[in-house]
Amino acid sequence: EPEVTQTPSHQVTQMGQEVILRCVPISNHLYFYWYRQILGQKVEFLVSFYNNEISEKSEIFDDQFSVERPDGSNFTLKIRSTKLEDSAMYFCASTRQGYEQYFGPGTRLTVT
Amino acid sequence: AQTVTQSQPEMSVQEAETVTLSCTYDTSESDYYLFWYKQPPSRQMILVIRQEAYKQQNATENRFSVNFQKAAKSFSLKISDSQLGDAAMYFCAYRRGNTGTASKLTFGTGTRLQVTL
């Protein structure tokens, strides 16, 4: 069964460094998302992406964040200058028709 | 803005028994979808069940079923014949609008379900 994959599973970075989180959505899906979950808290929406452009972004998704679909398979989230409060689990999700979203296993980001 | 409320931070159920997790939501939309996701200790988000708002019939997936009360804006999850593998965090989620759009999911705060022998 096709699934969403994410790499790396765990990323440790120093404050102020740039990180890129990678996702490979399910191949025939058209809509892509990033969510984050701070430990012990609920899952929060960051951004949605369709037809090579951002569809919607949350207040969290400020100028430090960017997304890209550099080729036909990858979907990336870049954080330009990480802060301590960016430490969280980051989930990529995809869907074909904007219906039920399938989540990847997540990338745990630790900013020290 | 849509909100999703899960008022039970933790629930406990004995193996083979039935448990119901509560969820309420607030929306002014008429067209939307509701979901339950399971998050085991691995933190993977696993879709359990979905409900289309336009359907009156409650969704069922094996041991999982929902009680969807549209007028009350309530969407509870019933787990029958609970198994140890059901122990996880359960999140209720709301998605507005039709298919063919990139609408986001709005999640509740979650209910941690413990399953005891």
PDB file of N, CA and C in Angstrom, chain A residues 31 43 51 68 71 78 91 96-97 105 112:
ATOM      1  N   TYR A  31      -2.589  17.218  -3.425  1.00  0.00           N
ATOM      2  CA  TYR A  31      -2.590  18.243  -2.383  1.00  0.00           C
ATOM      3  C   TYR A  31      -1.622  17.817  -1.291  1.00  0.00           C
ATOM      4  N   VAL A  43      -2.023  18.750  17.074  1.00  0.00           N
ATOM      5  CA  VAL A  43      -1.433  18.914  15.752  1.00  0.00           C
ATOM      6  C   VAL A  43      -1.925  20.234  15.152  1.00  0.00           C
ATOM      7  N   ASN A  51      -0.862  22.528  -6.968  1.00  0.00           N
ATOM      8  CA  ASN A  51      -0.555  23.081  -8.284  1.00  0.00           C
ATOM      9  C   ASN A  51       0.651  24.020  -8.214  1.00  0.00           C
ATOM     10  N   GLU A  68       8.528  23.804  -0.962  1.00  0.00           N
ATOM     11  CA  GLU A  68       8.915  23.656  -2.355  1.00  0.00           C
ATOM     12  C   GLU A  68       8.618  22.241  -2.803  1.00  0.00           C
ATOM     13  N   ASP A  71      10.730  18.635  -7.543  1.00  0.00           N
ATOM     14  CA  ASP A  71      10.588  17.713  -8.674  1.00  0.00           C
ATOM     15  C   ASP A  71       9.220  17.058  -8.552  1.00  0.00           C
ATOM     16  N   LYS A  78      11.351  24.137   4.510  1.00  0.00           N
ATOM     17  CA  LYS A  78      12.606  24.745   4.929  1.00  0.00           C
ATOM     18  C   LYS A  78      12.335  25.746   6.041  1.00  0.00           C
ATOM     19  N   PHE A  91       4.888  16.859  10.507  1.00  0.00           N
ATOM     20  CA  PHE A  91       4.214  15.845   9.695  1.00  0.00           C
ATOM     21  C   PHE A  91       3.915  16.400   8.315  1.00  0.00           C
ATOM     22  N   ARG A  96      -5.410  12.928  -2.532  1.00  0.00           N
ATOM     23  CA  ARG A  96      -5.618  13.045  -3.969  1.00  0.00           C
ATOM     24  C   ARG A  96      -6.716  14.053  -4.286  1.00  0.00           C
ATOM     25  N   GLN A  97      -7.797  13.981  -3.556  1.00  0.00           N
ATOM     26  CA  GLN A  97      -8.953  14.813  -3.899  1.00  0.00           C
ATOM     27  C   GLN A  97      -9.259  15.846  -2.825  1.00  0.00           C
ATOM     28  N   PRO A 105       5.320   9.504   8.695  1.00  0.00           N
ATOM     29  CA  PRO A 105       5.679   9.129  10.064  1.00  0.00           C
ATOM     30  C   PRO A 105       6.228  10.280  10.893  1.00  0.00           C
ATOM     31  N   THR A 112      18.705  23.076  19.476  1.00  0.00           N
ATOM     32  CA  THR A 112      19.448  23.267  20.731  1.00  0.00           C
ATOM     33  C   THR A 112      20.110  24.640  20.775  1.00  0.00           C
TER      34      THR A 112
END
